[in-house]
Amino acid sequence: MPNKRLSLTVDPSPIIDILLMPYATNALSAAIIELDLFSKLFNAPSTFYEIRQMTDLQERPLRILLNAFLIFNLLKKEEDRYHLTMLSETFLVKGNPFYLGESVLGLLKNPITYENFIASVQTGKPTIYDTNDIFEVHKGDDDKALMFTKAMHIKSLMTGSSIVKQFDFSNCNQIVDIGGGSGGISLSIAEYFPKIHAAVFDLPQICNIADKYILESGLADRVTTIPGDMFQDDFSEKFPGNTDIVLFSRILHDWPKGRCDLLLNKAWDVLPSKGIVIVIEALLCENQPQRITPYLENLSMLLWTQGEQFSEKEIENLLSNAGFIDVRIFPILANYNIITACKP
């Protein structure tokens, strides 16, 4: 039975903070998309009244927004001027390589409602696209496929910039990036390691999008695309014969365990002895409660996919069951992990 005593000894702040999160999300989205506030301040740190002029906002809403962004470490105030922090300068300024604007647009175009969240909880099915599998939808809807791929591109670049500092690819010949989307990770690896070749394996319409990113990068001589279906196609027929690394970045969490087993078994079959499988996921860590990102990602899985995030033990078991050994786990940026394992 609930404790009915009126004397309150437990601070409800953690619960209240969770309930208020949507206000922070909307405030930040408005500042990025509608006001372009951070790009404007990047060019010219400004006073309160100068920001009023550039945004055409009234005093009260502007003051509320700026005070919130100061607390969120997105702005800092020096004397009477507001400046960007390193955090906002890196991720919230239009034109910067890690600008998150496309990710924000993707969220705004696919809003989460209480009704579709409850539907996903009660049925176990994704509801972002009206209970349809998002990847099946992308096969027939180029606009949705493009929006999703653009939203994921910056995440891929961020992951790529981290992975090259954690794993030495210099002795590797050929990477195949399964479900590689825009090719952001492959491009990052190829740029950092000038001898390596990489191929993005994804649906044909996604490969068309990746081809444009690859062409713009100037790395088309070493980064290519392979159109196909990761569940239907024989990897040994599709992949280059010298493939010695198979990469799954934020792929396995989209699928039930049986499909993850299938993908890892197919990776095992195509790799040579001493070949490497690399998995990138936001692992659940019960002993690190401050790492809330994996749990928030896990909640998003309810509405978007058929899968969920893994614990360290679960990902180790998946890899071991497929025959891989020497499983190693390293932290990277944004509370993600890189997991590597070897084929004996």
Coordinates of C-alpha atoms in Angstrom, one line a residue:
M1 CA 0.0 0.0 0.0
P2 CA 1.2 3.6 -0.7
N3 CA 2.5 5.5 2.3
K4 CA -0.3 7.8 3.3
R5 CA 1.6 9.9 5.8
L6 CA 1.5 13.6 5.1
S7 CA 5.1 14.2 6.3
L8 CA 7.2 14.5 3.1
T9 CA 10.7 13.3 3.5
V10 CA 11.6 12.3 -0.1
D11 CA 12.5 15.0 -2.6
P12 CA 10.4 14.7 -5.8
S13 CA 12.8 16.8 -7.9
P14 CA 14.0 13.9 -10.1
I15 CA 10.4 13.0 -11.1
I16 CA 9.5 16.6 -11.7
D17 CA 12.6 17.1 -13.9
I18 CA 11.6 14.2 -16.0
L19 CA 8.1 15.5 -16.4
L20 CA 9.4 18.9 -17.5
M21 CA 11.8 17.5 -20.1
P22 CA 9.4 18.2 -23.1
Y23 CA 9.6 22.0 -22.3
A24 CA 13.4 21.9 -22.6
T25 CA 13.2 19.9 -25.8
N26 CA 10.8 22.4 -27.4
A27 CA 12.8 25.4 -26.2
L28 CA 16.0 24.1 -27.7
S29 CA 14.3 23.0 -31.0
A30 CA 12.8 26.5 -31.3
A31 CA 16.1 28.2 -30.7
I32 CA 17.8 26.0 -33.3
I33 CA 15.2 25.8 -36.1
E34 CA 13.0 28.9 -35.8
L35 CA 15.3 31.5 -34.2
D36 CA 18.7 30.2 -35.4
L37 CA 19.9 31.7 -32.2
F38 CA 23.2 29.9 -31.8
S39 CA 24.4 30.6 -35.3
K40 CA 23.6 34.3 -34.8
L41 CA 25.5 34.5 -31.5
F42 CA 28.5 32.6 -33.1
N43 CA 29.0 35.5 -35.4
A44 CA 28.3 38.2 -32.8
P45 CA 28.2 37.7 -29.0
S46 CA 25.4 40.1 -28.0
T47 CA 23.6 41.9 -25.2
F48 CA 20.0 41.0 -24.2
Y49 CA 18.6 43.9 -26.2
E50 CA 20.7 43.1 -29.2
I51 CA 19.3 39.6 -29.1
R52 CA 15.8 41.0 -28.9
Q53 CA 16.4 42.9 -32.0
M54 CA 17.9 40.0 -34.0
T55 CA 15.1 37.5 -32.8
D56 CA 12.2 40.0 -32.6
L57 CA 11.1 38.4 -29.3
Q58 CA 9.5 40.1 -26.4
E59 CA 11.4 40.5 -23.2
R60 CA 9.8 37.8 -21.0
P61 CA 10.0 34.8 -23.4
L62 CA 13.6 35.8 -24.4
R63 CA 14.7 36.1 -20.8
I64 CA 13.2 32.7 -20.0
L65 CA 15.0 31.1 -22.9
L66 CA 18.3 32.7 -22.2
N67 CA 18.2 31.8 -18.5
A68 CA 17.5 28.2 -19.4
F69 CA 20.3 28.0 -21.9
L70 CA 22.8 29.4 -19.4
I71 CA 21.8 26.6 -17.0
F72 CA 22.1 24.0 -19.7
N73 CA 25.7 25.2 -20.5
L74 CA 24.7 26.2 -24.0
L75 CA 25.4 29.9 -23.3
K76 CA 27.7 31.8 -21.0
K77 CA 27.5 35.4 -20.0
E78 CA 30.5 37.7 -19.9
E79 CA 29.7 41.1 -18.5
D80 CA 26.5 42.0 -20.4
R81 CA 27.0 39.8 -23.5
Y82 CA 25.9 36.3 -24.2
H83 CA 28.5 34.0 -25.8
L84 CA 28.3 30.4 -27.0
T85 CA 30.0 27.6 -25.1
M86 CA 32.2 25.0 -26.7
L87 CA 29.2 22.6 -26.6
S88 CA 26.8 24.9 -28.5
E89 CA 29.4 26.1 -30.9
T90 CA 30.2 22.5 -31.9
F91 CA 26.7 21.2 -32.3
L92 CA 24.2 24.0 -32.7
V93 CA 25.8 26.4 -35.2
K94 CA 24.6 26.0 -38.8
G95 CA 27.3 25.1 -41.2
N96 CA 29.5 23.4 -38.6
P97 CA 30.3 19.7 -39.5
F98 CA 28.5 18.3 -36.4
Y99 CA 25.4 20.6 -36.6
L100 CA 22.4 18.8 -35.1
G101 CA 19.8 20.8 -37.0
E102 CA 18.9 17.9 -39.3
S103 CA 18.4 15.6 -36.3
V104 CA 16.1 18.1 -34.7
L105 CA 14.1 18.5 -37.9
G106 CA 13.7 14.7 -38.1
L107 CA 12.2 14.7 -34.6
L108 CA 9.9 17.6 -35.4
K109 CA 8.6 15.9 -38.6
N110 CA 7.9 12.7 -36.6
P111 CA 6.5 14.1 -33.3
I112 CA 6.0 11.8 -30.3
T113 CA 2.5 11.9 -29.0
Y114 CA 1.1 10.3 -25.8
E115 CA -1.3 8.3 -28.0
N116 CA 1.3 6.7 -30.2
F117 CA 3.6 6.1 -27.2
I118 CA 0.8 4.3 -25.3
A119 CA 0.0 2.3 -28.5
S120 CA 3.6 1.1 -28.7
V121 CA 3.7 0.2 -25.1
Q122 CA 0.5 -1.8 -25.3
T123 CA 1.1 -3.5 -28.6
G124 CA 4.9 -3.8 -28.7
K125 CA 4.8 -2.4 -32.2
P126 CA 6.5 0.8 -33.6
T127 CA 4.1 3.6 -34.2
I128 CA 6.1 6.4 -35.7
Y129 CA 4.9 5.4 -39.2
D130 CA 1.5 4.1 -38.1
T131 CA 2.7 0.7 -37.0
N132 CA 4.6 0.0 -40.2
D133 CA 8.2 -1.1 -40.1
I134 CA 10.3 2.1 -40.7
F135 CA 12.7 0.4 -43.1
E136 CA 9.9 -1.1 -45.2
V137 CA 8.4 2.4 -45.3
H138 CA 11.8 3.8 -46.5
K139 CA 11.9 1.3 -49.4
G140 CA 8.8 3.0 -50.9
D141 CA 9.1 6.6 -49.6
D142 CA 12.2 8.5 -50.8
D143 CA 11.3 11.6 -48.8
K144 CA 11.1 9.7 -45.5
A145 CA 14.3 7.8 -46.4
L146 CA 16.2 11.0 -47.1
M147 CA 15.0 12.7 -43.9
F148 CA 15.9 9.8 -41.7
T149 CA 19.3 9.4 -43.4
K150 CA 20.1 13.1 -43.1
A151 CA 19.1 13.0 -39.4
M152 CA 21.4 10.1 -38.8
H153 CA 24.3 11.5 -40.8
I154 CA 25.6 13.7 -38.0
K155 CA 25.4 10.9 -35.5
S156 CA 27.5 8.8 -37.9
L157 CA 30.1 11.5 -38.2
M158 CA 30.3 11.9 -34.5
T159 CA 30.7 8.1 -34.0
G160 CA 33.3 8.0 -36.8
S161 CA 35.3 10.7 -35.2
S162 CA 35.4 8.7 -31.9
I163 CA 35.9 5.3 -33.3
V164 CA 39.2 6.2 -35.1
K165 CA 40.7 7.2 -31.8
Q166 CA 39.7 3.9 -30.1
F167 CA 40.5 1.3 -32.8
D168 CA 43.5 1.1 -35.0
F169 CA 42.4 0.3 -38.6
S170 CA 45.9 0.7 -40.1
N171 CA 46.4 -3.1 -40.6
C172 CA 42.9 -3.6 -42.1
N173 CA 42.1 -3.8 -45.8
Q174 CA 38.4 -3.6 -46.3
I175 CA 35.5 -2.6 -44.1
V176 CA 31.8 -3.3 -44.9
D177 CA 29.5 -1.0 -43.0
I178 CA 26.2 -2.9 -42.6
G179 CA 23.2 -0.6 -42.8
G180 CA 25.7 2.2 -43.1
G181 CA 23.2 4.9 -44.1
S182 CA 24.9 8.1 -45.3
G183 CA 28.4 6.5 -45.0
G184 CA 29.4 8.9 -42.3
I185 CA 31.4 6.3 -40.3
S186 CA 33.1 4.8 -43.4
L187 CA 34.1 8.3 -44.5
S188 CA 35.5 9.2 -41.1
I189 CA 37.6 6.0 -41.0
A190 CA 38.8 6.4 -44.6
E191 CA 39.8 10.0 -44.0
Y192 CA 41.8 9.1 -40.9
F193 CA 43.4 5.9 -42.3
P194 CA 44.5 6.6 -45.9
K195 CA 45.1 3.0 -47.0
I196 CA 41.8 1.5 -46.0
H197 CA 38.8 0.8 -48.2
A198 CA 35.2 0.9 -47.0
A199 CA 31.8 -0.1 -48.5
V200 CA 28.4 1.0 -47.3
F201 CA 25.9 -1.9 -47.5
D202 CA 22.3 -0.6 -47.4
L203 CA 19.0 -0.5 -49.3
P204 CA 19.4 0.8 -52.9
Q205 CA 17.6 4.2 -52.2
I206 CA 19.8 4.7 -49.1
C207 CA 22.9 3.9 -51.2
N208 CA 21.9 6.6 -53.6
I209 CA 21.9 9.1 -50.8
A210 CA 25.3 7.8 -49.5
D211 CA 26.8 8.2 -53.0
K212 CA 26.2 11.9 -52.8
Y213 CA 27.9 12.3 -49.4
I214 CA 30.8 10.1 -50.7
L215 CA 31.2 12.2 -53.9
E216 CA 31.2 15.4 -51.8
S217 CA 33.9 14.0 -49.5
G218 CA 36.4 13.4 -52.3
L219 CA 36.9 9.8 -51.1
A220 CA 35.0 8.0 -53.8
D221 CA 38.2 6.1 -54.8
R222 CA 38.2 4.3 -51.5
V223 CA 34.6 4.4 -50.2
T224 CA 31.8 2.8 -52.2
T225 CA 28.3 1.5 -51.8
I226 CA 26.8 -1.9 -52.1
P227 CA 23.0 -1.9 -52.6
G228 CA 21.2 -4.8 -51.1
D229 CA 19.2 -6.3 -48.2
M230 CA 21.1 -7.4 -45.2
F231 CA 18.6 -10.1 -44.3
Q232 CA 18.0 -11.5 -47.8
D233 CA 21.4 -11.3 -49.5
D234 CA 24.4 -13.6 -49.2
F235 CA 27.2 -11.5 -47.8
S236 CA 29.8 -13.7 -49.5
E237 CA 28.3 -12.8 -52.9
K238 CA 27.9 -9.1 -52.2
F239 CA 31.0 -8.2 -50.3
P240 CA 34.6 -7.7 -51.5
G241 CA 36.7 -10.9 -51.1
N242 CA 39.3 -9.1 -48.9
T243 CA 36.7 -8.0 -46.3
D244 CA 38.3 -8.3 -42.9
I245 CA 36.0 -6.0 -40.8
V246 CA 32.2 -6.0 -40.6
L247 CA 30.7 -3.1 -38.9
F248 CA 27.2 -2.8 -37.3
S249 CA 26.7 0.7 -36.0
R250 CA 23.4 1.2 -34.2
I251 CA 21.9 -1.6 -36.3
L252 CA 21.4 -4.6 -33.9
H253 CA 19.3 -2.5 -31.5
D254 CA 16.7 -2.2 -34.3
W255 CA 15.9 -5.9 -34.3
P256 CA 14.7 -8.9 -32.1
K257 CA 17.3 -11.3 -30.9
G258 CA 16.7 -13.9 -33.7
R259 CA 17.5 -11.3 -36.4
C260 CA 20.6 -10.1 -34.6
D261 CA 21.8 -13.8 -34.4
L262 CA 21.2 -14.1 -38.2
L263 CA 23.2 -10.9 -39.0
L264 CA 26.1 -11.9 -36.7
N265 CA 26.2 -15.4 -38.2
K266 CA 26.3 -14.0 -41.7
A267 CA 29.2 -11.7 -40.6
W268 CA 31.0 -14.7 -39.2
D269 CA 30.6 -16.6 -42.4
V270 CA 32.0 -13.8 -44.6
L271 CA 35.0 -13.0 -42.4
P272 CA 38.3 -14.7 -42.6
S273 CA 40.2 -16.1 -39.6
K274 CA 41.2 -13.2 -37.4
G275 CA 38.6 -11.0 -39.0
I276 CA 36.9 -8.5 -36.8
V277 CA 33.3 -7.6 -36.1
I278 CA 32.6 -4.2 -34.7
V279 CA 29.3 -3.2 -33.0
I280 CA 28.4 0.3 -31.9
E281 CA 25.6 0.6 -29.4
A282 CA 24.6 2.7 -26.3
L283 CA 24.9 -0.1 -23.8
L284 CA 22.7 -0.2 -20.7
C285 CA 24.9 0.1 -17.5
E286 CA 23.0 -0.3 -14.3
N287 CA 26.1 0.6 -12.3
Q288 CA 26.4 3.9 -14.0
P289 CA 23.1 5.7 -13.3
Q290 CA 24.4 9.0 -14.6
R291 CA 24.5 7.6 -18.1
I292 CA 20.9 8.2 -18.9
T293 CA 21.3 8.4 -22.7
P294 CA 21.1 4.6 -23.3
Y295 CA 17.8 4.5 -21.4
L296 CA 16.4 7.4 -23.3
E297 CA 17.5 5.7 -26.5
N298 CA 15.8 2.6 -25.3
L299 CA 12.5 4.4 -24.8
S300 CA 12.7 5.7 -28.4
M301 CA 13.1 2.1 -29.6
L302 CA 9.5 1.5 -28.5
L303 CA 8.2 3.9 -31.2
W304 CA 10.8 3.4 -34.0
T305 CA 11.9 -0.2 -34.1
Q306 CA 11.3 -3.8 -33.1
G307 CA 14.4 -4.0 -30.9
E308 CA 16.0 -2.5 -27.8
Q309 CA 19.3 -1.5 -26.3
F310 CA 21.6 -4.2 -24.9
S311 CA 23.4 -4.6 -21.6
E312 CA 27.1 -5.5 -21.8
K313 CA 26.3 -9.1 -20.9
E314 CA 23.7 -9.3 -23.6
I315 CA 26.0 -8.0 -26.4
E316 CA 28.8 -10.3 -25.2
N317 CA 26.4 -13.3 -25.4
L318 CA 25.2 -12.4 -28.9
L319 CA 28.8 -12.2 -30.1
S320 CA 29.9 -15.4 -28.3
N321 CA 26.9 -17.4 -29.6
A322 CA 27.9 -16.5 -33.1
G323 CA 31.4 -17.9 -32.5
F324 CA 33.3 -14.7 -32.0
I325 CA 36.0 -14.4 -29.2
D326 CA 38.0 -11.8 -27.4
V327 CA 35.0 -9.4 -26.9
R328 CA 36.2 -5.9 -25.9
I329 CA 34.1 -2.9 -24.9
F330 CA 35.2 0.7 -25.0
P331 CA 33.3 3.9 -24.2
I332 CA 33.1 6.6 -26.9
L333 CA 31.3 10.0 -27.1
A334 CA 27.6 10.5 -26.5
N335 CA 27.5 7.6 -24.0
Y336 CA 27.9 5.1 -26.8
N337 CA 30.2 2.0 -26.8
I338 CA 32.3 0.4 -29.4
I339 CA 32.4 -3.4 -29.0
T340 CA 34.9 -5.5 -31.0
A341 CA 35.3 -9.2 -31.3
C342 CA 37.4 -11.6 -33.4
K343 CA 36.8 -14.7 -35.5
P344 CA 39.3 -17.4 -34.4

